[in-house]
Short mmCIF file of C-alpha atoms in Angstrom, two decimals:
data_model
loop_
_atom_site.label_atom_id
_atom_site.label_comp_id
_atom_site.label_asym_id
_atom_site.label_seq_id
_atom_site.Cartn_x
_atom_site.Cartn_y
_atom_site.Cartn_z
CA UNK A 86 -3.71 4.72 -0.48
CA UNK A 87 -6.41 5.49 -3.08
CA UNK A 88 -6.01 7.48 -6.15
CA UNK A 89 -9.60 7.49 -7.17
CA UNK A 90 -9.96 11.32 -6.74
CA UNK A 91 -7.32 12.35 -8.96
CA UNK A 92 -8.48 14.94 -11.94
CA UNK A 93 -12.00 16.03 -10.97
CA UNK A 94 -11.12 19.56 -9.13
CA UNK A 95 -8.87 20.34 -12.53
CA UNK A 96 -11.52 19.85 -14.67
CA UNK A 97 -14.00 21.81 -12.35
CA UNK A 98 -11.43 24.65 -12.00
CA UNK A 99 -11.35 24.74 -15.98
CA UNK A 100 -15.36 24.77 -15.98
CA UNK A 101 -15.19 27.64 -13.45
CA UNK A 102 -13.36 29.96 -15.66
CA UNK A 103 -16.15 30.08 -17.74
CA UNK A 104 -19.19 29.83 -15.51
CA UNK A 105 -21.05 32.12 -13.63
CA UNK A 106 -19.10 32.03 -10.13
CA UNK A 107 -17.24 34.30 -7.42
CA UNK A 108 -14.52 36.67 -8.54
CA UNK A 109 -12.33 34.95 -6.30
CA UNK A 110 -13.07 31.41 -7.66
CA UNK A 111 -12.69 32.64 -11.07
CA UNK A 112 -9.12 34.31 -10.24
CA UNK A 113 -7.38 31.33 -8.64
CA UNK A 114 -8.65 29.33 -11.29
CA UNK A 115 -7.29 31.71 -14.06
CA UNK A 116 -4.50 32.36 -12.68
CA UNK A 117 -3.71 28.44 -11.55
CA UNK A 118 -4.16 27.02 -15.30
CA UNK A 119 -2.21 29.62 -16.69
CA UNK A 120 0.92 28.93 -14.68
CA UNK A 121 0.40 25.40 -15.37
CA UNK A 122 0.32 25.85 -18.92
CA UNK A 123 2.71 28.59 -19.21
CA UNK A 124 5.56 25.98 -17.65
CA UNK A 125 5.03 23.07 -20.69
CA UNK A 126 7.90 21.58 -21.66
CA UNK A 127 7.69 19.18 -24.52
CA UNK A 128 8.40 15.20 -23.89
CA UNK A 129 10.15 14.68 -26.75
CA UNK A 130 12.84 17.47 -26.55
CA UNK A 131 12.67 16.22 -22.39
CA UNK A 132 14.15 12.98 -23.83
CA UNK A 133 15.56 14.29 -26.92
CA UNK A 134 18.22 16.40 -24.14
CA UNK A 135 21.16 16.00 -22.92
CA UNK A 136 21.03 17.92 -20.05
CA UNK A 137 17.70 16.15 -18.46
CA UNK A 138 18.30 14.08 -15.83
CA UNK A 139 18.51 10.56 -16.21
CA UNK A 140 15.31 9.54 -13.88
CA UNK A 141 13.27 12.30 -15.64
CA UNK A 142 14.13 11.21 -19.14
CA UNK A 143 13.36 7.45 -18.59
CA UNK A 144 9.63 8.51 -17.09
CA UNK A 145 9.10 11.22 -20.41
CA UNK A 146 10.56 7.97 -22.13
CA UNK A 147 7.90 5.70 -20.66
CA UNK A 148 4.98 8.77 -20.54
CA UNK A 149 5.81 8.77 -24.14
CA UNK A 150 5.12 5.20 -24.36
CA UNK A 151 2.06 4.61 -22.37
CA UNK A 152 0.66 7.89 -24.63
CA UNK A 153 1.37 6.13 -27.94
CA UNK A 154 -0.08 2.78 -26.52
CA UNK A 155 -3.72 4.59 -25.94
CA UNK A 156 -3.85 5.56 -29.35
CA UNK A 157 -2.79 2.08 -30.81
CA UNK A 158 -4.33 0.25 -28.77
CA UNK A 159 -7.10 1.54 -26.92
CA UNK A 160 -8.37 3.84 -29.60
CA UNK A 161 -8.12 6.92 -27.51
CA UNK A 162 -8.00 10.57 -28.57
CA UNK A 163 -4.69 11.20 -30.44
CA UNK A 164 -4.11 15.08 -29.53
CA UNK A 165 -1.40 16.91 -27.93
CA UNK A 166 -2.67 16.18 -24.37
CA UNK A 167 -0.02 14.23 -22.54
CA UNK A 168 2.33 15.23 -24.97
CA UNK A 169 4.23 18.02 -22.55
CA UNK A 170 5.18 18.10 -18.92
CA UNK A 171 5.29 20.29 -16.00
CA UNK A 172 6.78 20.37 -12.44
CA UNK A 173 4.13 21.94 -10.47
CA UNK A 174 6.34 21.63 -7.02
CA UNK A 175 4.05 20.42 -4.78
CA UNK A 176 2.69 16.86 -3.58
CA UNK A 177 -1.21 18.19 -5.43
CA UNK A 178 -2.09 20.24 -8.50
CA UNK A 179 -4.91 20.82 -7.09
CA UNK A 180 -7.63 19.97 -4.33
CA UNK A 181 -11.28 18.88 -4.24
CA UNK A 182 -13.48 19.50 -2.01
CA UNK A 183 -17.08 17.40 -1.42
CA UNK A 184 -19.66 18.08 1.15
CA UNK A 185 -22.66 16.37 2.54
CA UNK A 186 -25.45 16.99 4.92
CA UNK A 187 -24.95 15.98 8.60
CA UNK A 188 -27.42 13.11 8.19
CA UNK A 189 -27.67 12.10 4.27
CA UNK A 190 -25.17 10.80 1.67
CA UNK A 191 -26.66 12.63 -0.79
CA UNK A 192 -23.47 15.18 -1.87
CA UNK A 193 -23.93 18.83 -2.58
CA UNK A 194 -23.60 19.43 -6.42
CA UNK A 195 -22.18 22.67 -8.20
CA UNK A 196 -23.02 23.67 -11.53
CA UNK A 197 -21.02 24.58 -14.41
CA UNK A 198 -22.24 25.21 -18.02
CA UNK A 199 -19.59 23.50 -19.71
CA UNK A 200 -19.22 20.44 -17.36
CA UNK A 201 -22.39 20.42 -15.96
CA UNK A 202 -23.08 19.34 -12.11
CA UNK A 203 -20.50 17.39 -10.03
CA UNK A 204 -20.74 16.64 -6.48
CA UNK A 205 -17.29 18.73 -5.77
CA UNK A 206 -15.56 21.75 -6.91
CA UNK A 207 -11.63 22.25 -7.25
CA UNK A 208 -8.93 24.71 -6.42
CA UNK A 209 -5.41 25.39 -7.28
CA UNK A 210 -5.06 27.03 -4.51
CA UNK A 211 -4.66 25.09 -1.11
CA UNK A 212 -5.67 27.96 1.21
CA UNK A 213 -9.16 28.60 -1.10
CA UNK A 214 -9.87 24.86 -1.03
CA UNK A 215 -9.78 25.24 3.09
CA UNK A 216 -11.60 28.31 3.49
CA UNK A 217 -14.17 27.34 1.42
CA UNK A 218 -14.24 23.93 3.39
CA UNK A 219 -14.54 25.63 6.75
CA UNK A 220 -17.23 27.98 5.30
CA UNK A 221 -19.28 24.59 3.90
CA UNK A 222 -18.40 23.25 7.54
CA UNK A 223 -20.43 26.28 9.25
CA UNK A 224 -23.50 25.54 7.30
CA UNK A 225 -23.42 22.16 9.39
CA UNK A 226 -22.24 20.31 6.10
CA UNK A 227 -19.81 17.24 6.72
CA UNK A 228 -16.93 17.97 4.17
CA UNK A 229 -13.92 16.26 2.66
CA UNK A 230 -11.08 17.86 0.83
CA UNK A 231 -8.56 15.47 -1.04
CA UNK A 232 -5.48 16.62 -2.67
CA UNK A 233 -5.74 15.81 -6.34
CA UNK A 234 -2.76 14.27 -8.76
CA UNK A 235 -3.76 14.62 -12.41
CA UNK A 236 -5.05 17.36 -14.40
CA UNK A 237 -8.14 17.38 -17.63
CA UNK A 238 -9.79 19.56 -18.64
CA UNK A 239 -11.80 16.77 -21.09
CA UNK A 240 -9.81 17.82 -24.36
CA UNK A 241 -10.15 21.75 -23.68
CA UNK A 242 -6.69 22.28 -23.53
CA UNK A 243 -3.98 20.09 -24.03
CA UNK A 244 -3.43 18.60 -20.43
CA UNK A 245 -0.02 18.12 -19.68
CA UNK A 246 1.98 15.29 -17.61
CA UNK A 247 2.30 16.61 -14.17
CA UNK A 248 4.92 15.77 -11.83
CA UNK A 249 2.49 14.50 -9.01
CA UNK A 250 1.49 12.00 -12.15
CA UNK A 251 5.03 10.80 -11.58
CA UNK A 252 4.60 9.80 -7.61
CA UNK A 253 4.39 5.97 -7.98
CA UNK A 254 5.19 3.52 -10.71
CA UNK A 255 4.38 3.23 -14.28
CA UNK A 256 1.22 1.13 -13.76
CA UNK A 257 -0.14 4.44 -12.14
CA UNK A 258 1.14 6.94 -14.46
CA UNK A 259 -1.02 4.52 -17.41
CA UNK A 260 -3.95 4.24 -15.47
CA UNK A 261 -3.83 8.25 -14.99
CA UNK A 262 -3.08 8.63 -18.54
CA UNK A 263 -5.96 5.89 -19.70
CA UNK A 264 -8.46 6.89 -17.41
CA UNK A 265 -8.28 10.90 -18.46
CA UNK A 266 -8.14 10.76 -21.91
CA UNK A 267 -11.50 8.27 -21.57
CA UNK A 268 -13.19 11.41 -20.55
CA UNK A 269 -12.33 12.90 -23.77
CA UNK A 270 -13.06 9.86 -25.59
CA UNK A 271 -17.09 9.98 -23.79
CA UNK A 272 -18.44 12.60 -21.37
CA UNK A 273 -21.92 12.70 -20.80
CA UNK A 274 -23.27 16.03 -18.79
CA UNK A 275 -24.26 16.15 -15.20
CA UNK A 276 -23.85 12.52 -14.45
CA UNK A 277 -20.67 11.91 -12.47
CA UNK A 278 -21.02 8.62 -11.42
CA UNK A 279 -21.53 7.31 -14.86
CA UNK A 280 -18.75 9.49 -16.23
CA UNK A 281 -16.07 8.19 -13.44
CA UNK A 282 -17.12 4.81 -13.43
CA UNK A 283 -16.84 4.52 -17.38
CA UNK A 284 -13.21 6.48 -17.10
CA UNK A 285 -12.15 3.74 -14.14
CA UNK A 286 -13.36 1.03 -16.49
CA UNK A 287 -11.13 2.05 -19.58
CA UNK A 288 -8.14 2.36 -16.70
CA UNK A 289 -8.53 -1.11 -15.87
CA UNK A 290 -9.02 -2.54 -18.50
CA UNK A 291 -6.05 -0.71 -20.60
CA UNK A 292 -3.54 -0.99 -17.65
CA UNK A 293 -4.40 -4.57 -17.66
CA UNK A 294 -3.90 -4.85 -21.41
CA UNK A 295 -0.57 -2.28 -21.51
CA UNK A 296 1.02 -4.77 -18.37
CA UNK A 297 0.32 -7.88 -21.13
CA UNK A 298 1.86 -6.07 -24.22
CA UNK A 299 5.36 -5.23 -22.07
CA UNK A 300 5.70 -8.64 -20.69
CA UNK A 301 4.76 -7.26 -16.88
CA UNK A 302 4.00 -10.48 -15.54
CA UNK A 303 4.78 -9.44 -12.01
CA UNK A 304 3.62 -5.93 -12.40
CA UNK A 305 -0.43 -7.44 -13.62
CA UNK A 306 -0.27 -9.54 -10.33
CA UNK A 307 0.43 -6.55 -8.15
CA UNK A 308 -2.58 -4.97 -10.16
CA UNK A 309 -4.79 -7.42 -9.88
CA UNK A 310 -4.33 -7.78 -6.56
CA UNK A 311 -4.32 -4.54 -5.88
CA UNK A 312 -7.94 -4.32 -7.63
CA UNK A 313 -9.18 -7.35 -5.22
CA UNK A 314 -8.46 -5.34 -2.70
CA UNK A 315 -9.83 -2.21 -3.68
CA UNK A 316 -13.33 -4.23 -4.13
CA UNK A 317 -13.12 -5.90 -0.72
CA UNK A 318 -12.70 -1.82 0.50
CA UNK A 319 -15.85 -0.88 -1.72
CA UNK A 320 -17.71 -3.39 -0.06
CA UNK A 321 -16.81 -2.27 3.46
CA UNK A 322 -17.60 1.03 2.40
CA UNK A 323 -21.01 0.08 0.72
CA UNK A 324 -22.16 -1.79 3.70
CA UNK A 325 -21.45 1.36 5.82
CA UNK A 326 -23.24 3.52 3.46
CA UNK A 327 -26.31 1.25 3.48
CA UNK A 328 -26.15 0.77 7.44
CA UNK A 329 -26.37 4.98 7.16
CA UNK A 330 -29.33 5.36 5.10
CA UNK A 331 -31.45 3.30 7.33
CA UNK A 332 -29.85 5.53 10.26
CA UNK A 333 -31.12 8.58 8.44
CA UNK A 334 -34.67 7.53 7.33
CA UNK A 335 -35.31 6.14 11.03
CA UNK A 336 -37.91 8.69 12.59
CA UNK A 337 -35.58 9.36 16.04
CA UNK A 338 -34.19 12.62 17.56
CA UNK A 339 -31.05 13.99 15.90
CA UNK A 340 -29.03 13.05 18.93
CA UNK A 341 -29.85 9.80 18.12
CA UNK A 342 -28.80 9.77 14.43
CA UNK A 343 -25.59 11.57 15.75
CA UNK A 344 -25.12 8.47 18.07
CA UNK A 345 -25.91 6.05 15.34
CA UNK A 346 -23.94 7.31 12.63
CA UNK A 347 -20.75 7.45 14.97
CA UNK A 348 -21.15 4.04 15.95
CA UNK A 349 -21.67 2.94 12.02
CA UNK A 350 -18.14 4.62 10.99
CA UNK A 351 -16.78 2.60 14.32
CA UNK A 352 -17.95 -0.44 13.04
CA UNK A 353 -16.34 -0.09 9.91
CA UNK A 354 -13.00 0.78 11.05
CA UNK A 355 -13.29 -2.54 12.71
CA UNK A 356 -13.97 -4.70 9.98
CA UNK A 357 -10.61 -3.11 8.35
CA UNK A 358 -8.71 -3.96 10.74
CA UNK A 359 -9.78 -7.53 10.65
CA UNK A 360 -9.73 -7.73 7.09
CA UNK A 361 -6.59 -6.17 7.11
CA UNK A 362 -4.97 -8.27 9.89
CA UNK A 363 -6.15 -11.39 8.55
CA UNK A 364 -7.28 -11.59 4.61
CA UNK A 365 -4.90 -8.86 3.83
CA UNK A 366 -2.02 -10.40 5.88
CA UNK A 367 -1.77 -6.71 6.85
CA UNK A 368 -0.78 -4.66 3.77
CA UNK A 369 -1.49 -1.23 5.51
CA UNK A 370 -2.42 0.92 2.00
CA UNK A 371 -5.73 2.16 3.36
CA UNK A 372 -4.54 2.65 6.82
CA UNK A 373 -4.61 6.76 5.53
CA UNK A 374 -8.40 6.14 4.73
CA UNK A 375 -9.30 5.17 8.08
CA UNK A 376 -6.93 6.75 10.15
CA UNK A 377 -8.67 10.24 8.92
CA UNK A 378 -12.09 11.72 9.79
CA UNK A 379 -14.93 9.80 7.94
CA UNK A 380 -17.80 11.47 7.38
CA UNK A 381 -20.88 11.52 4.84
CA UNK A 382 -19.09 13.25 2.48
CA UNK A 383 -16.22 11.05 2.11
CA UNK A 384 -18.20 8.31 1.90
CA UNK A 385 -20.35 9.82 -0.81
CA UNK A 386 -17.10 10.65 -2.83
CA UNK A 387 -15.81 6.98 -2.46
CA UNK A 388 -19.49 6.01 -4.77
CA UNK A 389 -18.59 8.63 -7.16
CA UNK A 390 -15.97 6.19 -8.93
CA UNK A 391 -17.34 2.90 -7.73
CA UNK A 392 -20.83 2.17 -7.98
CA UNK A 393 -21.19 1.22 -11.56
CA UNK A 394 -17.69 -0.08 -12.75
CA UNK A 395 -19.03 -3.42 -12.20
CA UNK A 396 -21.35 -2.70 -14.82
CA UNK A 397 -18.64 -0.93 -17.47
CA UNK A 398 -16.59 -3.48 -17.23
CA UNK A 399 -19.36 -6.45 -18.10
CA UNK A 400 -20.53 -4.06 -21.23
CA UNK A 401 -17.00 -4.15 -22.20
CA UNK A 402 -16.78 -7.91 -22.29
CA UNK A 403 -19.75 -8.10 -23.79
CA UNK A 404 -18.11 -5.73 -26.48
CA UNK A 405 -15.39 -8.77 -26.73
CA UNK A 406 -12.75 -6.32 -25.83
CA UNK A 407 -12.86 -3.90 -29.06
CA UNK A 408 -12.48 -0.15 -27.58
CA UNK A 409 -14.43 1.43 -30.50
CA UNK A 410 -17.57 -0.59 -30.02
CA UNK A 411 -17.83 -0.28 -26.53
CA UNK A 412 -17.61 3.17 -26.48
CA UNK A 413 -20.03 3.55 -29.52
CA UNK A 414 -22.20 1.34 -26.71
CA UNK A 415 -21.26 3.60 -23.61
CA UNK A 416 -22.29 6.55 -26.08
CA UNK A 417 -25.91 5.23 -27.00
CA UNK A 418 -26.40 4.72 -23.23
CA UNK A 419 -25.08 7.63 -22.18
CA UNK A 420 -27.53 9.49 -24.62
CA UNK A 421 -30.69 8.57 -22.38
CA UNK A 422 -32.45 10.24 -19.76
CA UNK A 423 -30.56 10.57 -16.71
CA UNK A 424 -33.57 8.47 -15.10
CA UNK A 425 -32.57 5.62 -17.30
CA UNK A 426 -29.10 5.85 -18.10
CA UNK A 427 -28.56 3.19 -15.01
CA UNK A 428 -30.62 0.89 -15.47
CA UNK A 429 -30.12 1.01 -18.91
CA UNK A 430 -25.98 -0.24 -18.22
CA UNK A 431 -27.15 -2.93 -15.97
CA UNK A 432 -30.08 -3.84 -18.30
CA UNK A 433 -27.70 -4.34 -21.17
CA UNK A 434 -27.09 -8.18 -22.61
CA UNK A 435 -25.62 -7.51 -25.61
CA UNK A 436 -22.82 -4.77 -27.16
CA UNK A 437 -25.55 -3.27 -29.54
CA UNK A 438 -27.97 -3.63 -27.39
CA UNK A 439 -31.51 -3.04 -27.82
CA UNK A 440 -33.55 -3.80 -24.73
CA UNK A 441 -36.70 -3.55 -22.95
CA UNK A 442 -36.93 -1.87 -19.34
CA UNK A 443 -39.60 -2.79 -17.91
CA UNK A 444 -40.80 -0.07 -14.57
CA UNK A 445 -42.40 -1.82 -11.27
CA UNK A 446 -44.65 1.25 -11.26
CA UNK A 447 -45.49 0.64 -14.40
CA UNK A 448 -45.75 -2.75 -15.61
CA UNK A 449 -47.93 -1.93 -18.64
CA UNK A 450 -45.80 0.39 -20.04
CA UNK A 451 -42.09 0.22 -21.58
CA UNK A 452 -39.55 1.90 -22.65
CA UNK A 453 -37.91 0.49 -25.60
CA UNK A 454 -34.45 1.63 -26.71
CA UNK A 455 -32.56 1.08 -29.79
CA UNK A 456 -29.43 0.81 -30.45
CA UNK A 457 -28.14 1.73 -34.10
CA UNK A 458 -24.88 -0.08 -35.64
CA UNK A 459 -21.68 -0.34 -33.70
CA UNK A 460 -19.17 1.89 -34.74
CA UNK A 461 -16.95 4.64 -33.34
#
């Protein structure tokens, strides 16, 4: 169904070799990116070959394509990441794992001194993800592990195609390629949501554009629909989350928050179905989603990559398109204090903007920022 969780435990795991963590996190972790990069092989000898299978060569051959297209085209990083391939065997390179407090969405964070803090950490091993899960789970957390598709470690290393990349079509293998090398392009520490929500913003915006340049006409109306409903899912999702809060401020007995919350999640399933049944004409793809447990911690992970695309993706237009000023813009933004790096994105009206916030607990005081010269 979704593939919004895709590269985060990779990068983690990569963040974890060098932090200050468990013995045990630090081997799997080792030992995981080392096989991974120890089994490269390089596209263009993959296409150049003879003996590589027919299927495999046309998806290097498109890989290939889609990799030269960011560069062109969406002025990202032009490195050797993407530029190799490995089978890794298995339907996940690697899993993430969030957690959550029985009654609050807030996620628990993990720090890292490279990455910073991220509401989830990643393993390349399976078995570690679930023990740690069921260790987070006896501490009376709510947790969610999700099996995860792409790899990056943010330029680090040069990330190589994966065959889990490979599951779907090309429109997914470009927005996997897109959206990780964005987090090369701009990565701003200990802010998640702004990082994924930028990264899901170049995606769309350069799967949209590389579906143009090849002609795609049928392939951009499976995307955009796709996207529509994707936003009608956020919105169920947000309206849950919103119901919860309320749940968990409410000054009642745990057993009724218990009761509450259970009856929220119910709710929810039901408006799926109906928007599934009828608006949807019943296209199934989140069926997964709501068929498993839901918990805070799912929920929370959902608003990782979702709560401020909206916002990317008006800066963008408001950057008339041009990939170099908008991330010169995402850049200056991403430079302020973590307090006003939000409102900051939604304040913004112009591409080099230089604007006025103005606080409700302060209304005699503001914070001016400005914004030098566009340019990459």
């Amino acid at each position: 169904m979704m593939h919004a969780f895709r590269s985060v435990a990779a990068m983690i795991v990569m963040s974890g070799v060098a932090g200050c963590t468990s013995i045990s996190y630090y081997a799997q972790s080792l030992k995981g990116h080392v096989e991974i990069m120890a089994a490269r092989q390089d596209v263009g000898e993959l296409i150049d070959n003879p003996s590589t299978p027919g299927t495999l060569r046309a998806r290097m051959a498109s890989a290939s394509a889609i990799r030269q297209f960011a560069i062109d085209e969406l002025a990202l990083p032009d490195n050797n990441s993407y530029r190799s391939y490995v089978d890794v065997g298995r339907d996940a390179v690697t899993w993430a794992i969030f957690a959550a407090p029985e009654f609050s969405l807030t996620p628990r964070t993990w720090c890292f001194p490279v990455f910073g803090c991220v509401p989830y950490r990643g393993y390349f091993s399976k078995r570690s993800a679930i023990e740690t899960a069921v260790e987070l789970q006896r501490q009376g957390l709510d947790i969610y592990v999700t099996g995860i598709t792409a790899y990056s470690t943010l330029g680090w290393s040069s990330d190589p195609l994966l065959s889990t990349m490979l599951s779907q079509d090309e429109t997914y293998l470009a927005g996997l390629v897109f959206h990780e090398l964005a987090h090369q392009r701009v990565y701003v520490h200990d802010d998640s949501s702004f990082n994924e929500a930028f990264a899901v913003a170049v995606e769309t915006t350069g799967v949209r554009k590389w579906l143009r340049a090849t002609g795609d006409t049928a392939g951009l109306r499976r995307y955009e629909a796709d996207r529509r409903r994707r936003a009608e899912f956020l919105v169920l999702v947000s309206q849950t989350r919103d119901e919860l809060r309320h749940v968990y401020d409410d000054d009642v007995t745990s057993e009724q928050k218990w009761a509450a919350k259970k009856a929220a999640i119910e709710r929810l399933r039901t408006r799926y179905r109906q928007m599934r049944d009828r608006r949807w004409g019943g296209y199934r793809g989140y069926d997964a989603w709501f068929d498993a447990p839901i918990n805070n911690a799912k929920l929370a992970a959902t608003s990782v990559y979702s709560d401020r695309v909206t916002a990317f993706l008006r800066l963008f237009d408001l950057c008339s398109g041009d990939y170099p000023r908008f991330f010169a813009s995402v850049r200056r933004i991403g430079a302020l204090d973590k307090s006003d790096r939000a409102e900051a994105l939604e304040a913004a009206d112009t591409c080099n903007w230089a604007g006025q916030i103005r606080r409700p607990e302060a209304a005699n005081r503001s914070l001016i920022y400005s914004a030098a010269s566009a340019g990459d």
